[in-house]
mmCIF file of C-alpha atoms in Angstrom:
data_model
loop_
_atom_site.group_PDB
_atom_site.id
_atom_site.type_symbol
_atom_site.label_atom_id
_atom_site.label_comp_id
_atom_site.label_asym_id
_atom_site.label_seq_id
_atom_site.Cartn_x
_atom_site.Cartn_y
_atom_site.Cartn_z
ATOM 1 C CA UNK A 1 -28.019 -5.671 0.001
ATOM 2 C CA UNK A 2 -25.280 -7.089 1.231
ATOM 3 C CA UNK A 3 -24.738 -10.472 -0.421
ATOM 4 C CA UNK A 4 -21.585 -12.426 1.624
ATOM 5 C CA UNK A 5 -24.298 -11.864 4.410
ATOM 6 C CA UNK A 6 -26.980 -13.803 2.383
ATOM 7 C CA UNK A 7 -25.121 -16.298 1.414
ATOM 8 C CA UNK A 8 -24.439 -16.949 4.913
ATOM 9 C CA UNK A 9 -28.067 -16.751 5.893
ATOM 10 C CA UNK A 10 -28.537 -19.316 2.699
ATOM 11 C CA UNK A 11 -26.353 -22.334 4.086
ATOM 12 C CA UNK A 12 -27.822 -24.957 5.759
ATOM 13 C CA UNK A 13 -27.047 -24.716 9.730
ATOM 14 C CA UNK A 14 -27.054 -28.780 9.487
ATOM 15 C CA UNK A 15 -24.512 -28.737 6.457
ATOM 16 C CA UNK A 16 -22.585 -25.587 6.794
ATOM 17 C CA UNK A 17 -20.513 -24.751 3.778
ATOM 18 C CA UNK A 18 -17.435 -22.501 4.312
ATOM 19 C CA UNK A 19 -17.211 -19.013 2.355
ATOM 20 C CA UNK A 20 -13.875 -17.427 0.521
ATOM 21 C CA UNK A 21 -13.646 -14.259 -0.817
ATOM 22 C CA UNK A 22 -11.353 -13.228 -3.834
ATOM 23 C CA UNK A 23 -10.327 -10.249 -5.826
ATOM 24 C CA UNK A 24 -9.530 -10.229 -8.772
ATOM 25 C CA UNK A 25 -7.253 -6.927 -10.364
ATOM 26 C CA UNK A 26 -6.712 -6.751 -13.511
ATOM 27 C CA UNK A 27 -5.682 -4.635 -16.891
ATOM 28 C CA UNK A 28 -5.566 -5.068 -20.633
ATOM 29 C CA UNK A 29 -6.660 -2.899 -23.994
ATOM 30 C CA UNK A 30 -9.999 -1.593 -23.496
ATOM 31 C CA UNK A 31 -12.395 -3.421 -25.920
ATOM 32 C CA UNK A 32 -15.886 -4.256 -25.964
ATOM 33 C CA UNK A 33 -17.046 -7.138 -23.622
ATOM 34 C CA UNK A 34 -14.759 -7.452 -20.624
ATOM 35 C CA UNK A 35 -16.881 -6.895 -18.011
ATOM 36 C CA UNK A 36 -19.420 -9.384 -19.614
ATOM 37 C CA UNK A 37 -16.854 -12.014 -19.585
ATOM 38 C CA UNK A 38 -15.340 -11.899 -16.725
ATOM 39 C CA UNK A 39 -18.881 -12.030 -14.724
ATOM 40 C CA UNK A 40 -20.412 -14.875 -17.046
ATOM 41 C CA UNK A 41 -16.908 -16.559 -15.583
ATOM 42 C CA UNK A 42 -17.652 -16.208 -12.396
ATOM 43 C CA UNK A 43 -21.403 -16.810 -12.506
ATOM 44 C CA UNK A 44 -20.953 -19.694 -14.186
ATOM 45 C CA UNK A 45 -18.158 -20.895 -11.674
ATOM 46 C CA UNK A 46 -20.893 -20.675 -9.213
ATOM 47 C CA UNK A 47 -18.964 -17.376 -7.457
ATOM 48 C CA UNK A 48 -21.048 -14.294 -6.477
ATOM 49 C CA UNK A 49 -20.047 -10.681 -7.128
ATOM 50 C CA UNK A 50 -19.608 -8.742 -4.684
ATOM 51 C CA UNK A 51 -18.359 -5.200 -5.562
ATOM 52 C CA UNK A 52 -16.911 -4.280 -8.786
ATOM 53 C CA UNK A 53 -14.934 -1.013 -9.980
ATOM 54 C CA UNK A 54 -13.486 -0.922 -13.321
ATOM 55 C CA UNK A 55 -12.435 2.462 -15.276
ATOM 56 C CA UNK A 56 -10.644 3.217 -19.251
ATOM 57 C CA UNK A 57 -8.040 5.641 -19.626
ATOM 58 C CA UNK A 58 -9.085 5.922 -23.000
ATOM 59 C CA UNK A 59 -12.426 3.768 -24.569
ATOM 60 C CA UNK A 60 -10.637 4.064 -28.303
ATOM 61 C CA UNK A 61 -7.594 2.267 -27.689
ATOM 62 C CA UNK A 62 -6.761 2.629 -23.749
ATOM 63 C CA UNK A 63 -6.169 0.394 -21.185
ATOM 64 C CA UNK A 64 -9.049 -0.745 -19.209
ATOM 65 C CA UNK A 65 -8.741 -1.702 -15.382
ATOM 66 C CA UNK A 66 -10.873 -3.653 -13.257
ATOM 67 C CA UNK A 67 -11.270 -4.762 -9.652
ATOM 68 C CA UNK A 68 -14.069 -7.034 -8.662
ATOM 69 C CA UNK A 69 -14.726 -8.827 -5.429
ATOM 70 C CA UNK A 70 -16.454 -12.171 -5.172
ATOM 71 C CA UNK A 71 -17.679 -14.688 -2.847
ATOM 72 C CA UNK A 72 -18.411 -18.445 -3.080
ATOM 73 C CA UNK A 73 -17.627 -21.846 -1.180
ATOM 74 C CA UNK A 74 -14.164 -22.623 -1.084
ATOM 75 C CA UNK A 75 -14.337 -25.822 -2.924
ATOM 76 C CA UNK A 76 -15.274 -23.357 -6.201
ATOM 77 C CA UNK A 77 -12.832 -20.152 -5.433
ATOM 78 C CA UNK A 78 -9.849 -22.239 -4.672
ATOM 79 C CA UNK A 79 -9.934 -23.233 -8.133
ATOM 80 C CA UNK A 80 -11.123 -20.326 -9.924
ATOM 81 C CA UNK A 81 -7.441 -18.981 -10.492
ATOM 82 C CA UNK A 82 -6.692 -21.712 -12.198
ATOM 83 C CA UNK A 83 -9.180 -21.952 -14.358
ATOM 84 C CA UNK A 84 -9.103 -17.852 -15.614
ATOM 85 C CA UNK A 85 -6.400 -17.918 -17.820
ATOM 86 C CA UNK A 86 -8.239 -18.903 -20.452
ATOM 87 C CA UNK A 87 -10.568 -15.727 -19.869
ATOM 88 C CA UNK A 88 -7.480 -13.702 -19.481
ATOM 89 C CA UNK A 89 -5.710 -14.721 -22.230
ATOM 90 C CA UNK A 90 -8.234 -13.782 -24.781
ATOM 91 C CA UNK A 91 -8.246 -10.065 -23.726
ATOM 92 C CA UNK A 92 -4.558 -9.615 -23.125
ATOM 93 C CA UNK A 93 -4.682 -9.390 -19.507
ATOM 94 C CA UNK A 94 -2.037 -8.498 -16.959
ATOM 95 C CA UNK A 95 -3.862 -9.944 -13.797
ATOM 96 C CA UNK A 96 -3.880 -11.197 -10.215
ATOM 97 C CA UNK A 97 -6.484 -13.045 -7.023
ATOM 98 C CA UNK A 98 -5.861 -11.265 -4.030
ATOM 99 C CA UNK A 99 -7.141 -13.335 -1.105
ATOM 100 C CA UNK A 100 -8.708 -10.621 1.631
ATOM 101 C CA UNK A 101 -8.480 -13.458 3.911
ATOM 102 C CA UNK A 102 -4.880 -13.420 3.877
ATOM 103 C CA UNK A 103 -3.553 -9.863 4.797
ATOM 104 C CA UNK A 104 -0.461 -9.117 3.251
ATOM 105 C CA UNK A 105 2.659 -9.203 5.327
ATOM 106 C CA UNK A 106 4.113 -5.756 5.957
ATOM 107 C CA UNK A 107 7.554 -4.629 7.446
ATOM 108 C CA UNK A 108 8.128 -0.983 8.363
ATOM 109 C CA UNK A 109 11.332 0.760 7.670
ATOM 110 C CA UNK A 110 11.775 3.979 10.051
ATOM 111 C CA UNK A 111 14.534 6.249 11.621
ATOM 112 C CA UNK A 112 14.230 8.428 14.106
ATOM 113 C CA UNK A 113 10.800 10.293 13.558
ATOM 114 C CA UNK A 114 8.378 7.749 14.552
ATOM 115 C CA UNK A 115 4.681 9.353 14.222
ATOM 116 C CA UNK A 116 4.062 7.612 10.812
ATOM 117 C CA UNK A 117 5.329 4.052 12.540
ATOM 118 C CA UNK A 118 3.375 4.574 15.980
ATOM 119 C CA UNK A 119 0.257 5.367 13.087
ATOM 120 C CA UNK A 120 0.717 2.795 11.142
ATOM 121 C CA UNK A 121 0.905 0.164 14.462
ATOM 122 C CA UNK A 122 -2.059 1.540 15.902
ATOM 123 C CA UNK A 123 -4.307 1.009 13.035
ATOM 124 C CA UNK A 124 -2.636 -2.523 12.819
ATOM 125 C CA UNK A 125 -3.698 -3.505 16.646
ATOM 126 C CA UNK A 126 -7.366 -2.052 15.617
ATOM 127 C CA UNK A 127 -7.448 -4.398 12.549
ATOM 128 C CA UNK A 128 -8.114 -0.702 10.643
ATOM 129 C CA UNK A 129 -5.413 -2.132 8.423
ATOM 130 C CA UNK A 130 -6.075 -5.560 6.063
ATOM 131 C CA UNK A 131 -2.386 -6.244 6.723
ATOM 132 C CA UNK A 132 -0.060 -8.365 9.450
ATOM 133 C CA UNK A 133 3.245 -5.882 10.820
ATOM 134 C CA UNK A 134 5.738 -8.631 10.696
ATOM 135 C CA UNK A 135 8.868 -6.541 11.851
ATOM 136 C CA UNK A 136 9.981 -3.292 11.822
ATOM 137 C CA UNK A 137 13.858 -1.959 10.754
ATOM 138 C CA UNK A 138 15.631 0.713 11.849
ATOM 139 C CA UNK A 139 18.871 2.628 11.368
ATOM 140 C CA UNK A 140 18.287 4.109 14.959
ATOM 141 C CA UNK A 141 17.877 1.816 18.076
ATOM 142 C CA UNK A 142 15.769 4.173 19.355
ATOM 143 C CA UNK A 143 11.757 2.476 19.023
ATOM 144 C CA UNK A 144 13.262 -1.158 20.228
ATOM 145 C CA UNK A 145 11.434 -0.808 23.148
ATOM 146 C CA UNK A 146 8.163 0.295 22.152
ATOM 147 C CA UNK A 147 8.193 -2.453 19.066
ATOM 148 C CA UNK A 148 9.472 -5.221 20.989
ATOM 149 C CA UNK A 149 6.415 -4.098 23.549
ATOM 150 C CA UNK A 150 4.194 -5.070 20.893
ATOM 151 C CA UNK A 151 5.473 -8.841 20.275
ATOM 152 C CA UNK A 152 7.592 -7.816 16.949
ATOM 153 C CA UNK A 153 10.601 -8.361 16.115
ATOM 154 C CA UNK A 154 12.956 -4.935 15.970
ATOM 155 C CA UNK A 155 15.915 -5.151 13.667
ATOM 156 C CA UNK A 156 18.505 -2.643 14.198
ATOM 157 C CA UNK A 157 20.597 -1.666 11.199
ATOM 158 C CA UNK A 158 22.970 1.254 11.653
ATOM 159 C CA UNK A 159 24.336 3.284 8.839
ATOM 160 C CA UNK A 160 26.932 4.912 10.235
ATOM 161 C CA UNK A 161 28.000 6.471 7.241
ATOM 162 C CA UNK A 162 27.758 5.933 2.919
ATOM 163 C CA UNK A 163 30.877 3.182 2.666
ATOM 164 C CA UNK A 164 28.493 0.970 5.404
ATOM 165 C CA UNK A 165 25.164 1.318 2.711
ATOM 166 C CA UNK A 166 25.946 -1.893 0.980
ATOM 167 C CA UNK A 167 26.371 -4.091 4.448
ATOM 168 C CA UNK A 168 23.486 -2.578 5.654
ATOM 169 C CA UNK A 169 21.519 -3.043 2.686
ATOM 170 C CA UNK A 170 22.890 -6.727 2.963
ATOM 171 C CA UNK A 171 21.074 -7.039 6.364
ATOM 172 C CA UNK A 172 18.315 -5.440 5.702
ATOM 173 C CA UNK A 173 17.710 -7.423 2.605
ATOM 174 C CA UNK A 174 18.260 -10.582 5.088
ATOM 175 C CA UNK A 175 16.099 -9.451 7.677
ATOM 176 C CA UNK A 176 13.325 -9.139 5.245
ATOM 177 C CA UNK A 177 14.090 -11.921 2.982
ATOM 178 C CA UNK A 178 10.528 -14.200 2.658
ATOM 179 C CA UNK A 179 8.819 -12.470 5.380
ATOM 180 C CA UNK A 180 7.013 -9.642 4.011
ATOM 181 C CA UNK A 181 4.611 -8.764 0.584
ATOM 182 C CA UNK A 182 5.354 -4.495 1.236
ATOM 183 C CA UNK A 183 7.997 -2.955 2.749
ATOM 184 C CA UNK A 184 6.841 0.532 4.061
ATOM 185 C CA UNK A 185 9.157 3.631 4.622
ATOM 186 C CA UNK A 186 7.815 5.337 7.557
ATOM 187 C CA UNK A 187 9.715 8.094 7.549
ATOM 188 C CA UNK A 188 12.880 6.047 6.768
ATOM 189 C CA UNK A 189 15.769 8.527 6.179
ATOM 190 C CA UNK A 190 17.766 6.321 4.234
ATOM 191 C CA UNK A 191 17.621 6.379 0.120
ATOM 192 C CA UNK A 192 17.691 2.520 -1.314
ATOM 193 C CA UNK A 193 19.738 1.391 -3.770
ATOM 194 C CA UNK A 194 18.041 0.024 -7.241
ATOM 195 C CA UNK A 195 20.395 -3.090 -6.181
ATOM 196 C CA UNK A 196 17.921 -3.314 -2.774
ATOM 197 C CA UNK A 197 14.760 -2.651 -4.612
ATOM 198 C CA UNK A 198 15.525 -5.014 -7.695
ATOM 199 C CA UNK A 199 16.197 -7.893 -4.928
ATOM 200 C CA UNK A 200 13.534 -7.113 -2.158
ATOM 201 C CA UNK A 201 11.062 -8.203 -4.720
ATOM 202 C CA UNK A 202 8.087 -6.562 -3.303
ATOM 203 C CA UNK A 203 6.706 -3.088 -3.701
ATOM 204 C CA UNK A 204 7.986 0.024 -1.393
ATOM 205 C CA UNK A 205 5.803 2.602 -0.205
ATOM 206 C CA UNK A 206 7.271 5.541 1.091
ATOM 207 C CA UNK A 207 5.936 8.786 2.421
ATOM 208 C CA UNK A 208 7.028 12.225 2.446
ATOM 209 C CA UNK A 209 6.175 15.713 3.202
ATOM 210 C CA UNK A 210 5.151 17.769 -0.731
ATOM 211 C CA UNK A 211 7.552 20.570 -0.602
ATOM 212 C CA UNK A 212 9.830 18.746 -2.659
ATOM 213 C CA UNK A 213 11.595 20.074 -5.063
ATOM 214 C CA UNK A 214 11.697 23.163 -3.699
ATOM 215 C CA UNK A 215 12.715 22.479 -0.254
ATOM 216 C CA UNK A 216 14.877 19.533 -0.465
ATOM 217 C CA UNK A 217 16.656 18.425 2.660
ATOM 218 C CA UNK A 218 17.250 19.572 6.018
ATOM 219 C CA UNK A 219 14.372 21.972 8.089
ATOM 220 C CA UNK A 220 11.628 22.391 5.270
ATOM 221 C CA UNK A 221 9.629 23.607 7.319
ATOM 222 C CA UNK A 222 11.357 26.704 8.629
ATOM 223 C CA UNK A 223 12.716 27.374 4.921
ATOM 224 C CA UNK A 224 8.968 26.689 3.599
ATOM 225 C CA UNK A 225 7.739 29.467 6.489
ATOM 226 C CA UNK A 226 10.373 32.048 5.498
ATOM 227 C CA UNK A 227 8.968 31.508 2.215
ATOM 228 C CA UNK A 228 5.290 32.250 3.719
ATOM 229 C CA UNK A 229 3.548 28.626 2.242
ATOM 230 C CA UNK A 230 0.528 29.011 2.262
ATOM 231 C CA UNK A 231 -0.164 25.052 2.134
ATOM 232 C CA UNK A 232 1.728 21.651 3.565
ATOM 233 C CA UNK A 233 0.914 18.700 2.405
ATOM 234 C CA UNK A 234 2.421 15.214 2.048
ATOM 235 C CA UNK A 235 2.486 12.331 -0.740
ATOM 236 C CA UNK A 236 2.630 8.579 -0.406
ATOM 237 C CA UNK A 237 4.429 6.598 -3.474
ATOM 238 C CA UNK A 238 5.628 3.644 -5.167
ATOM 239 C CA UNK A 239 9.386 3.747 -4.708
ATOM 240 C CA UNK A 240 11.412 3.432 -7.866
ATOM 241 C CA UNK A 241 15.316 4.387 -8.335
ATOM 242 C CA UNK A 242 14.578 7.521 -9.489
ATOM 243 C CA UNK A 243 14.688 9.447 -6.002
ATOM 244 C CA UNK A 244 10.645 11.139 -4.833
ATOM 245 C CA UNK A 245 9.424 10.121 -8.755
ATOM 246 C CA UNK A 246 7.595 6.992 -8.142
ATOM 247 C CA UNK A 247 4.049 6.334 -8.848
ATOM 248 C CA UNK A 248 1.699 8.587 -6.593
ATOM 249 C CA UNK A 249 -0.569 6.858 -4.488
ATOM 250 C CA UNK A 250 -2.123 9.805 -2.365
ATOM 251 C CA UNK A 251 -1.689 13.200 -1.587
ATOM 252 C CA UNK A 252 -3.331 15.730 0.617
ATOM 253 C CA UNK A 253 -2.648 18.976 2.360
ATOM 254 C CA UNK A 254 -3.223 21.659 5.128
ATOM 255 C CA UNK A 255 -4.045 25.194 4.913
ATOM 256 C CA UNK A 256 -1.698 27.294 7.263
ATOM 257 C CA UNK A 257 -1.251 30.864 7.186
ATOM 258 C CA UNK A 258 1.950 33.356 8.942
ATOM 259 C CA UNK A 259 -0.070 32.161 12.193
ATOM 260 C CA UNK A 260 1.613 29.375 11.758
ATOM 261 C CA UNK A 261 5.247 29.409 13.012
ATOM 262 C CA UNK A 262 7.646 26.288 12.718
ATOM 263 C CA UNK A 263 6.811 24.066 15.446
ATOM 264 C CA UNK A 264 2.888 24.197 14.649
ATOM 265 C CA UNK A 265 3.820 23.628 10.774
ATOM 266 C CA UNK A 266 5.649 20.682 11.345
ATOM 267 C CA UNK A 267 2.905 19.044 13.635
ATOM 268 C CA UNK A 268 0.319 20.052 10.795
ATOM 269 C CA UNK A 269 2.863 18.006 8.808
ATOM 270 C CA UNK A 270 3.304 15.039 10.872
ATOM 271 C CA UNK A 271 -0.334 15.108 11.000
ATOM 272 C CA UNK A 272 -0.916 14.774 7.020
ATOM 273 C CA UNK A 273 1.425 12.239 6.724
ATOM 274 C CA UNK A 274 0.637 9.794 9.043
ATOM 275 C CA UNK A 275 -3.151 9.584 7.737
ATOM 276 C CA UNK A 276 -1.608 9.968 3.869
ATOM 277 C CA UNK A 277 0.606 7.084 4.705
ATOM 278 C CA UNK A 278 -1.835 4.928 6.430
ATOM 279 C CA UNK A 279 -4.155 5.617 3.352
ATOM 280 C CA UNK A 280 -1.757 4.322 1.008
ATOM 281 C CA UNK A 281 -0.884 1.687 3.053
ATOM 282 C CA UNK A 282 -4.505 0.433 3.180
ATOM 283 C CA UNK A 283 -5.372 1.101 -0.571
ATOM 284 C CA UNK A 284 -2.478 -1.123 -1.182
ATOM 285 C CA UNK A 285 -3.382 -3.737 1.014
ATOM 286 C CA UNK A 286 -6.794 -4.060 -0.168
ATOM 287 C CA UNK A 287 -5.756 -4.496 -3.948
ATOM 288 C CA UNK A 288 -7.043 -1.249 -4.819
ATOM 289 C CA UNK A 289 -4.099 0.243 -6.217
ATOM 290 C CA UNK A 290 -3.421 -0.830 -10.079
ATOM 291 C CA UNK A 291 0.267 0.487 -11.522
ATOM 292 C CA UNK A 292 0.000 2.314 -14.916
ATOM 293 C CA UNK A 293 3.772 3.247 -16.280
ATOM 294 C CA UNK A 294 4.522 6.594 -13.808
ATOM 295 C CA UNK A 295 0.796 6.989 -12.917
ATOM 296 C CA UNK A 296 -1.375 4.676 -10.523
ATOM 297 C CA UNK A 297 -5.328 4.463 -11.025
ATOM 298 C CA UNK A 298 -6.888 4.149 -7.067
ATOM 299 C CA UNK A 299 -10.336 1.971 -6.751
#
């Protein structure tokens, strides 16, 4: 049944009552009675559940997490955030409301490759994406036109060579200061500093194709055919200082065989990382994605 459409049958047409949605992500030690608490909360608040995924890493002494989404007139959700702490506090939670009907604010960071970033807009003008593109950044002027074509604002941010990564860094951090809630590397061929990512202060996403470490660098794909791959793939993480070792938020790959020569592998490859990306992207967006240490757990 699907319950935000019966409470919207259920309000009076002569006293219409406006609907919120909220989710709620959290984690804490796993321990009896969690679930049970949280929904008695939000029954009692008058809130209605919606969809609910929740998972334990370990039932003796794990961490559990949990994802619900709820429904209710906004006079009750507005203040339910207030009033969870005391919920919260009692298990030891980390936790956070997401508000669906708010999509976070996402710049895109790209260079000269632009398949992920002419994905990533395309699903943004179909509302495929719970997200707003606010601006896109490049090191390359050359996707101005196309972005500006769109009604966003294009910031172009050479990096002419190592000595100009701090200014640029500078600009970009300016650029993106307040505006966004993600910053996504769509194919962004620039590595950021753990000065940038400590004072960004919201997560990175980047994307990549999966023949790291073994073919780091320039042409992978020719080196990856001499080597006769037998699979391509690509993987979409959290960035962290520590260079391709972030938290994994999707992976997937292509079979190819010597059919294959370097032209048709790298298309394969563009292909699998646009639609890993946008994944990602999406997960993220919709609060699905729920950071443990080096590892991520995906609702």
């Amino acid at each position: 049944m699907n319950t935000t459409s019966t409470l919207l049958e259920a309000q009076d047409s002569t006293n219409p009552t406006a609907l919120s949605r909220r989710r709620l992500v959290a984690s804490c030690p796993d321990q009896p009675g969690i679930v049970s608490a949280v929904s008695r909360f939000l029954h009692d608040a008058g809130a209605n559940i919606i969809q609910s995924d929740q998972y334990s890493s370990d039932p003796f002494g794990g961490t559990f997490y949990l994802r619900m989404e709820f429904a209710g007139i906004d006079e009750v959700i507005e203040g339910l955030a207030e009033s969870f702490g005391v919920v919260a506090e009692r298990f030891g939670m980390t936790w956070r409301f997401g508000n669906p009907d708010r999509p976070k604010r996402v710049a895109i960071l790209v260079s000269k490759e632009d398949h992920c970033l002419q994905d990533l807009l395309y699903r943004w003008r179909r509302n495929e994406l719970e997200a707003e593109v606010v601006l896109v950044a490049s090191n390359h002027p050359d996707h101005r036109a196309s972005v500006e074509a769109l009604g966003l604002p294009f910031h172009h941010i050479p990096v002419a060579s190592k000595s100009d990564k701090p200014e640029a860094e500078r600009q970009l951090l300016d650029a993106l200061d307040g505006k966004c809630d993600l910053v996504v590397l769509a194919r962004y061929m620039q590595i950021l500093s753990g000065d940038f990512l400590r004072r960004v202060g919201v997560p990175v996403i980047n994307i990549h194709h999966s023949f790291l470490p073994a073919f780091a660098g320039a042409g992978p794909y020719g080196r990856a055919r001499e080597r006769g791959v037998k699979l391509i793939g690509a993987t979409a993480h959290y960035v962290t200082e520590e260079l391709d070792e972030g938290p994994i938020i999707e992976q997937d790959v292509n079979r190819v065989s010597h059919r294959h020569d370097v032209a048709a592998l790298t298309r394969l490859g563009a292909d699998v990382e646009r639609t890993v990306l946008a994944r990602a992207v999406g997960w993220h967006c919709e609060d699905r994605v729920l950071r443990n240490g080096n590892t991520t757990v995906v609702f």
